[in-house]
């Protein structure tokens, strides 16, 4: 089973077949490194979504997928993981061309995508229900069942990984899925869907419909015949889709934005911390929900830390995906304008360092130089809002209490990094930080297939990754049985 690095099928995939959009409308997708058009893809409508949901419903009610033994489902999932690994170079090339990320990062993303299918393939026959003690002569079983048809809407920043992250656990539990990739990054999900078909996933178990959010996304989120919605994207659209789904009493997981702090105390091992802190903001050109986009520095080491960051930032280079620079371009012209607007009017004295754009980079690409800013007041808009670009904001703090206040002081709560050698402080902070993941003397922006992931506050709710995701994509049925005479 092999795929080409060429543009994959430019169609929707419904009920095991590639098909054109019913209304015949298409949308263009661009290469962020060059600004050139890459492909024209279905701009699907509610009618295509209806067809896909119907196919998934039929597959769930009468098809093979939910009735396979868990071990068989697991083998198919793991087989897809292996097929992804076998096609790593082609998939990485496609992912990098479509999103602009450097090839070496795209490679790592494809490895992680394969790992999702391997992990949930292994988990499919290991996650069951429970019994609970009840009255004399009663047996109570909590049977874990699939939800039915699950809808999946994702953002453009990690299309391959998110295909694995959201679909693998849903499929492992026996659900049939309808997937809508983001308009700016559909190509790898389309290629992965083709690989899944070749790997033997039954018709209707995986359906993919591309299209713009307000049309195809909205039709899926508000569809009366889905049983669950898994959404990854901005906090604003998260509110919209949650409202749409709740009209039909459909529950959802919302994996949304962040403004994650890296808290550096004066006893931190800076040699270990700083390269990781820099990587956590330039990875994917800062377009990572869990990017460490604020660095909170204890005031006694502020100048030292900023000096070291300045020297690193001024050497960073953004360039085309196939030249493996420190970072690639942003995803789109619109995203470049958004980041540029955030920095418009910022006092030049606050710009501590700017990296470069490679001389080989096309002037029509969407490049933005990595930028270090500070010191900023924690209430400054740039210190509170998700810029979603390679911009690291420096903030000073006096003591632990102030660090916690600043860290918890935005509307987001996705992940946090804590850098200190003090063991008691590590525990105190891990308890007091209001977010879904805390990394102590390490940082895993986006990493860890095994690690439950999700947010608090406007970063969303529900958990994906790890065994927790299997709970989200299943439901408990309580069976009470009287066995007395
Ligand atoms: P977005 O919210 O604009 O779009 C996300 C998806 O929603 C896309 O597929 C889009 O087509 C769809 N959509 C847009 N409007 C819709 C509507 N009215 N109804 C239904 N669907 C609609 O987000 P984006 O710009 O693609 O991604 C960036 C955001 O995603 C950032 O805020 C980032 O932090 C967040 N993100 C979060 C995670 C996480 O796991 N927490 C991971 C990646 C990205």
XYZ file of C-alpha atoms and ligand atoms in Angstrom:
529
model
C 0.000 0.000 0.000
C 1.668 3.236 -1.075
C 0.572 6.774 -1.785
C 2.161 9.455 -3.914
C 3.287 12.819 -2.555
C 1.077 14.299 -5.267
C -2.192 15.928 -4.326
C -4.519 13.101 -3.285
C -8.068 12.595 -4.485
C -9.837 15.978 -4.656
C -13.186 14.622 -3.558
C -15.234 13.813 -0.509
C -15.198 10.276 0.823
C -18.629 8.914 1.730
C -19.711 5.339 2.300
C -16.442 3.929 1.008
C -16.445 5.943 -2.227
C -14.831 9.121 -3.513
C -17.521 11.522 -4.674
C -17.930 15.056 -5.985
C -19.757 17.661 -3.918
C -23.481 17.623 -4.697
C -23.705 21.330 -5.543
C -20.427 21.203 -7.506
C -18.724 24.002 -5.576
C -14.973 24.041 -4.913
C -12.480 26.033 -2.841
C -8.755 26.597 -3.405
C -6.032 25.648 -0.986
C -2.580 27.286 -1.046
C 1.044 26.422 -0.313
C 2.035 28.799 2.539
C 5.719 28.657 1.551
C 5.069 30.059 -1.932
C 1.541 31.439 -1.844
C 0.739 29.335 -4.944
C -2.504 27.397 -5.363
C -2.094 23.742 -4.421
C -5.479 22.232 -5.139
C -9.170 22.843 -5.593
C -11.262 20.876 -3.112
C -14.977 20.366 -2.488
C -16.652 23.325 -0.799
C -19.355 21.013 0.430
C -22.765 21.981 1.728
C -25.316 20.626 4.145
C -26.437 18.110 1.503
C -23.004 16.457 1.450
C -22.940 16.418 5.244
C -26.422 14.822 5.252
C -25.158 12.079 2.944
C -22.082 11.458 5.080
C -24.072 11.325 8.316
C -26.556 8.953 6.705
C -23.709 6.688 5.560
C -22.204 6.703 9.041
C -25.614 6.024 10.600
C -26.260 3.077 8.292
C -22.783 1.716 8.962
C -23.361 2.049 12.680
C -26.844 0.476 12.672
C -26.269 -2.247 10.099
C -22.628 -2.228 9.028
C -19.586 -4.224 10.002
C -17.607 -1.778 12.114
C -19.422 -1.749 15.458
C -19.967 -5.504 15.222
C -16.338 -6.445 14.766
C -14.703 -7.962 17.798
C -12.680 -5.305 19.597
C -9.497 -7.187 18.754
C -10.372 -7.009 15.036
C -11.065 -3.277 15.288
C -7.774 -2.899 17.110
C -5.887 -4.756 14.395
C -7.339 -2.540 11.673
C -6.414 0.579 13.618
C -2.892 -0.677 14.257
C -2.656 -1.717 10.591
C -3.492 1.836 9.567
C -0.756 3.054 11.931
C 1.699 0.783 10.139
C 0.496 1.954 6.692
C 1.041 5.563 7.839
C 4.600 4.724 8.902
C 5.235 2.986 5.589
C 4.210 6.182 3.789
C 5.926 8.620 6.116
C 7.949 10.484 3.498
C 5.007 11.044 1.166
C 2.684 12.088 3.985
C 5.267 14.412 5.555
C 5.881 16.089 2.200
C 2.141 16.598 1.722
C 1.664 17.920 5.261
C 4.617 20.311 4.939
C 3.512 21.639 1.543
C -0.036 22.174 2.741
C 0.745 23.783 6.129
C 4.212 25.295 5.594
C 5.795 23.491 8.548
C 9.415 22.371 8.046
C 9.725 18.837 6.701
C 11.507 17.594 9.845
C 8.535 18.733 11.937
C 6.060 17.255 9.462
C 7.941 13.965 9.760
C 7.567 14.033 13.544
C 3.857 14.828 13.114
C 3.343 11.804 10.881
C 5.148 9.575 13.386
C 2.727 10.885 16.056
C -0.238 10.277 13.733
C 0.807 6.647 13.278
C 1.267 6.377 17.027
C -2.384 7.417 17.653
C -3.584 4.485 15.575
C -1.098 2.136 17.208
C -2.063 3.314 20.713
C -5.828 3.112 20.226
C -5.484 -0.090 18.213
C -3.858 -1.590 21.287
C -6.490 -0.101 23.569
C -9.565 -1.255 21.626
C -9.797 -4.600 23.452
C -8.600 -3.360 26.834
C -11.144 -0.775 27.813
C -14.327 -2.190 29.279
C -17.040 -1.583 31.828
C -17.324 -2.378 35.526
C -19.624 -4.000 37.997
C -20.759 -2.199 41.126
C -21.782 -3.628 44.465
C -25.525 -3.130 45.020
C -28.286 -4.935 46.903
C -28.352 -8.588 47.895
C -29.059 -10.806 44.840
C -28.488 -8.034 42.343
C -25.749 -7.753 39.788
C -25.099 -4.343 38.324
C -22.996 -4.028 35.194
C -21.804 -0.785 33.738
C -21.523 -1.677 30.073
C -19.419 0.646 27.943
C -21.010 1.250 24.536
C -20.168 3.375 21.504
C -22.084 6.633 21.058
C -23.096 6.023 17.443
C -22.201 8.625 14.818
C -19.537 11.060 15.919
C -18.864 14.376 14.146
C -15.301 15.723 14.059
C -14.287 19.269 13.112
C -10.625 20.238 13.330
C -8.322 23.232 12.863
C -5.556 23.587 10.271
C -2.447 23.577 12.418
C -1.858 19.823 12.869
C -4.181 18.195 10.311
C -2.486 14.779 10.287
C -2.046 14.502 14.040
C -5.579 15.668 14.702
C -6.978 13.148 12.256
C -5.341 10.485 14.454
C -6.073 12.137 17.773
C -9.795 12.522 17.249
C -10.670 9.614 14.939
C -8.592 6.766 16.414
C -10.269 6.710 19.869
C -13.737 7.240 18.366
C -13.214 4.318 15.988
C -11.633 2.167 18.692
C -14.883 2.391 20.652
C -16.930 1.288 17.612
C -18.330 4.643 16.508
C -18.725 5.590 12.837
C -17.301 9.004 12.033
C -17.896 12.052 9.871
C -14.804 14.215 9.646
C -14.525 17.807 8.398
C -10.955 19.078 8.038
C -10.143 22.804 8.091
C -10.396 24.622 4.771
C -6.672 25.571 4.787
C -5.316 22.054 5.382
C -7.285 19.141 3.941
C -4.675 17.264 1.968
C -3.163 14.949 4.556
C -6.544 14.018 6.045
C -7.713 13.114 2.530
C -4.590 10.978 1.976
C -5.041 9.328 5.382
C -8.665 8.557 4.590
C -7.529 6.841 1.382
C -4.992 4.807 3.355
C -7.691 3.782 5.840
C -9.896 2.584 2.977
C -7.015 0.575 1.509
C -6.258 -0.830 4.969
C -9.754 -2.366 5.026
C -11.941 -0.056 7.105
C -15.522 -0.976 6.193
C -17.711 1.323 4.121
C -19.324 4.115 6.103
C -17.044 3.777 9.131
C -14.931 6.786 8.066
C -16.472 9.590 6.030
C -14.683 12.801 5.079
C -16.328 15.979 3.809
C -14.291 19.127 3.120
C -15.805 22.582 3.131
C -15.895 25.960 4.761
C -16.754 26.231 8.442
C -19.912 28.324 8.222
C -21.401 25.950 5.671
C -20.167 22.334 6.007
C -18.900 22.732 9.602
C -22.095 24.347 10.751
C -24.204 21.666 9.019
C -22.272 18.968 10.883
C -22.343 20.683 14.290
C -26.090 21.256 14.052
C -26.950 17.885 12.537
C -29.765 16.116 14.370
C -28.454 12.646 13.643
C -24.980 12.828 15.127
C -24.519 11.602 18.681
C -21.415 13.527 19.648
C -19.243 16.374 18.382
C -15.484 16.600 18.776
C -14.351 20.141 17.958
C -10.826 21.546 17.766
C -10.458 25.220 16.916
C -10.799 28.732 18.242
C -12.668 29.608 21.427
C -15.060 31.818 19.456
C -16.130 29.120 16.993
C -16.154 26.633 19.888
C -18.945 28.666 21.509
C -20.897 28.688 18.245
C -20.668 24.944 17.617
C -21.473 24.121 21.228
C -24.656 26.202 20.951
C -25.541 24.473 17.677
C -24.982 20.994 19.082
C -26.789 21.717 22.326
C -30.007 22.538 20.419
C -30.123 18.816 19.657
C -28.828 17.888 23.132
C -25.616 16.619 21.582
C -22.657 16.787 23.922
C -19.197 17.729 22.744
C -15.547 18.066 23.565
C -14.106 21.483 22.857
C -10.333 21.658 22.340
C -9.739 25.386 22.005
C -7.120 28.112 22.225
C -4.494 28.938 24.827
C -2.012 31.471 26.154
C 0.169 29.044 28.005
C 2.727 30.369 30.526
C 6.293 29.191 31.031
C 7.146 30.174 34.628
C 10.865 30.536 35.260
C 11.996 30.838 38.901
C 15.428 32.100 39.916
C 16.607 28.582 40.828
C 15.767 27.140 37.392
C 18.292 25.253 35.290
C 18.406 27.804 32.476
C 20.690 25.730 30.298
C 18.021 23.053 30.166
C 15.016 25.400 30.161
C 15.752 28.023 27.526
C 16.138 25.849 24.399
C 12.878 24.091 25.301
C 11.134 27.414 25.951
C 12.263 28.787 22.574
C 11.169 25.625 20.791
C 7.756 25.758 22.462
C 6.967 29.056 20.730
C 8.604 28.534 17.334
C 7.269 25.005 16.802
C 4.731 25.235 13.985
C 5.564 28.989 13.793
C 3.734 29.519 17.092
C 0.505 28.123 15.634
C 0.096 25.512 18.344
C -2.783 25.677 20.827
C -0.373 24.730 23.617
C 2.483 26.988 22.463
C 4.327 28.457 25.451
C 3.518 31.994 24.354
C 4.141 33.860 27.659
C 7.350 33.575 29.660
C 6.992 34.689 33.286
C 10.459 35.426 34.667
C 11.369 36.043 38.314
C 12.690 39.602 38.478
C 16.144 38.765 39.912
C 17.019 36.781 36.761
C 14.950 38.784 34.256
C 17.906 40.511 32.552
C 19.939 37.326 32.338
C 17.072 35.295 30.831
C 16.063 38.024 28.397
C 19.684 38.489 27.296
C 19.974 34.796 26.450
C 16.608 34.744 24.672
C 17.550 37.834 22.642
C 20.689 36.205 21.416
C 18.772 33.058 20.353
C 15.808 34.881 18.804
C 17.981 37.131 16.672
C 19.494 34.015 15.041
C 16.207 32.229 14.303
C 15.260 31.907 10.638
C 11.852 31.356 9.039
C 11.955 29.768 5.597
C 10.314 27.408 3.071
C 9.136 24.009 4.263
C 11.669 22.021 2.288
C 14.732 23.858 3.656
C 14.233 22.860 7.290
C 14.837 26.255 8.868
C 13.910 26.915 12.510
C 10.324 27.538 11.459
C 8.151 27.827 8.385
C 5.632 30.422 7.235
C 2.219 31.031 8.793
C -0.683 29.098 7.324
C -2.354 31.870 5.302
C -2.319 35.490 4.304
C -5.189 36.052 6.719
C -3.151 34.578 9.595
C -0.151 36.715 8.642
C -2.348 39.818 8.719
C -3.753 38.788 12.093
C -0.292 38.417 13.667
C 0.985 41.600 11.978
C -1.998 43.551 13.314
C -1.298 42.379 16.848
C 2.178 43.883 16.649
C 1.147 47.092 14.913
C 1.705 50.097 17.141
C 3.823 48.218 19.690
C 6.518 50.532 21.053
C 9.837 49.598 19.316
C 11.577 49.723 22.738
C 9.537 46.660 23.703
C 10.731 44.609 20.740
C 13.641 42.769 22.342
C 14.656 40.733 19.290
C 13.497 39.707 15.844
C 14.626 36.710 13.853
C 15.049 36.649 10.100
C 13.220 35.508 7.024
C 15.462 33.366 4.808
C 16.667 35.102 1.640
C 15.439 32.053 -0.304
C 11.854 32.581 0.925
C 9.326 33.627 -1.724
C 7.922 37.115 -1.220
C 4.463 35.617 -1.835
C 4.867 33.184 1.110
C 3.281 33.974 4.462
C 6.425 34.469 6.562
C 6.602 36.267 9.876
C 9.876 36.766 11.790
C 10.025 35.220 15.268
C 9.687 38.092 17.737
C 10.521 38.570 21.417
C 8.650 41.310 23.295
C 8.876 42.650 26.826
C 8.633 43.499 29.550
C 4.847 43.619 29.253
C 2.254 44.264 31.885
C 0.253 41.022 32.459
C -2.882 42.961 31.492
C -1.494 44.021 28.134
C -3.559 42.657 25.240
C -0.444 40.917 23.826
C 0.113 39.209 27.182
C -3.496 37.970 27.410
C -4.678 37.123 23.912
C -3.728 34.197 21.703
C -1.637 35.693 18.885
C -1.063 32.305 17.215
C 2.266 33.253 15.684
C 5.970 33.068 16.650
C 5.735 35.825 19.250
C 7.031 35.284 22.794
C 5.945 37.786 25.431
C 8.156 38.388 28.533
C 6.556 39.281 31.872
C 8.312 39.887 35.243
C 7.131 38.531 38.571
C 8.334 39.010 42.157
C 7.368 35.828 43.977
C 5.456 32.551 43.699
C 2.074 34.058 44.583
C 2.385 36.695 41.893
C 3.536 34.104 39.329
C 0.438 31.985 39.999
C -1.832 35.028 39.733
C -0.381 36.068 36.416
C -0.360 32.518 35.069
C -4.039 32.058 35.960
C -4.949 35.588 34.897
C -6.074 35.015 31.316
C -9.327 33.594 29.999
C -7.436 30.470 28.899
C -6.258 27.384 30.820
C -4.631 24.891 28.494
C -1.136 23.981 29.687
C 1.661 25.464 31.857
C 5.423 25.011 32.189
C 7.165 25.376 35.552
C 10.933 25.716 35.803
C 12.343 25.383 39.332
C 14.536 22.982 41.290
C 12.402 23.406 44.453
C 10.394 20.162 44.835
C 7.738 21.594 47.161
C 7.178 24.530 44.858
C 6.780 22.140 41.917
C 3.923 20.386 43.725
C 2.314 23.631 44.943
C 2.274 25.068 41.452
C 0.989 21.904 39.845
C -1.999 22.104 42.206
C -2.664 25.830 41.884
C -2.321 26.333 38.149
C -5.725 26.357 36.526
C -5.150 24.359 33.333
C -5.314 20.868 31.836
C -1.630 19.897 31.829
C 1.362 21.039 33.888
C 4.913 20.291 32.746
C 7.637 20.584 35.389
C 11.177 21.133 34.111
C 10.038 20.014 30.667
C 7.407 21.115 28.168
C 5.358 19.170 25.683
C 3.564 21.521 23.322
C 1.155 19.184 21.611
C 3.105 16.073 22.595
C 2.285 12.778 24.241
C -0.307 10.507 22.650
C -0.603 8.778 26.057
C -1.224 11.993 28.018
C -4.805 13.187 28.559
C -5.078 16.659 27.097
C -7.654 19.434 27.257
C -8.420 22.758 28.798
C -10.225 24.722 31.451
C -12.079 28.045 31.028
C -12.062 29.281 27.397
C -9.550 26.580 26.422
C -12.460 24.179 26.377
C -13.667 21.072 28.110
C -13.371 17.311 27.794
C -10.168 15.369 27.387
C -8.591 13.849 24.307
C -5.505 11.588 24.121
C -4.627 8.729 26.452
C -7.263 6.366 27.814
C -9.426 9.374 28.817
C -10.450 9.884 25.199
C -12.068 6.438 25.184
C -14.414 7.636 27.933
C -15.395 10.675 25.854
C -16.197 8.528 22.826
C -18.328 6.001 24.697
C -21.196 5.899 27.145
C -22.132 3.792 30.105
C -25.295 1.707 30.122
C -26.310 0.505 33.578
C -27.723 -3.024 33.537
C -29.367 -4.124 36.781
C -30.073 -7.842 37.059
C -31.917 -9.598 39.878
C -30.752 -13.179 40.291
C -32.571 -14.176 43.489
C -35.049 -17.003 43.450
P -11.415 27.981 13.732
O -12.214 27.945 14.991
O -11.508 29.170 12.859
O -11.769 26.722 12.809
C -11.733 25.411 13.305
C -12.658 24.543 12.484
O -13.982 25.000 12.674
C -12.393 24.566 10.984
O -12.575 23.275 10.443
C -13.481 25.498 10.464
O -13.841 25.219 9.138
C -14.615 25.186 11.414
N -15.613 26.254 11.561
C -15.430 27.588 11.425
N -16.605 28.230 11.622
C -17.530 27.274 11.900
C -18.922 27.308 12.212
N -19.599 28.462 12.264
N -19.537 26.140 12.470
C -18.868 24.973 12.434
N -17.559 24.880 12.130
C -16.890 26.030 11.871
O -9.909 27.695 14.206
P -8.607 27.658 13.323
O -8.253 29.047 12.931
O -8.775 26.619 12.278
O -7.538 27.070 14.374
C -6.851 27.844 15.271
C -7.438 27.712 16.644
O -7.542 26.339 17.009
C -6.560 28.341 17.704
O -7.354 29.073 18.595
C -5.915 27.149 18.380
O -5.492 27.399 19.707
C -7.021 26.149 18.322
N -6.508 24.780 18.485
C -6.774 24.109 19.645
C -6.258 22.837 19.855
C -6.509 22.086 21.132
O -6.347 20.870 21.135
N -6.881 22.741 22.230
C -5.479 22.227 18.853
C -5.246 22.934 17.696
C -5.768 24.215 17.512
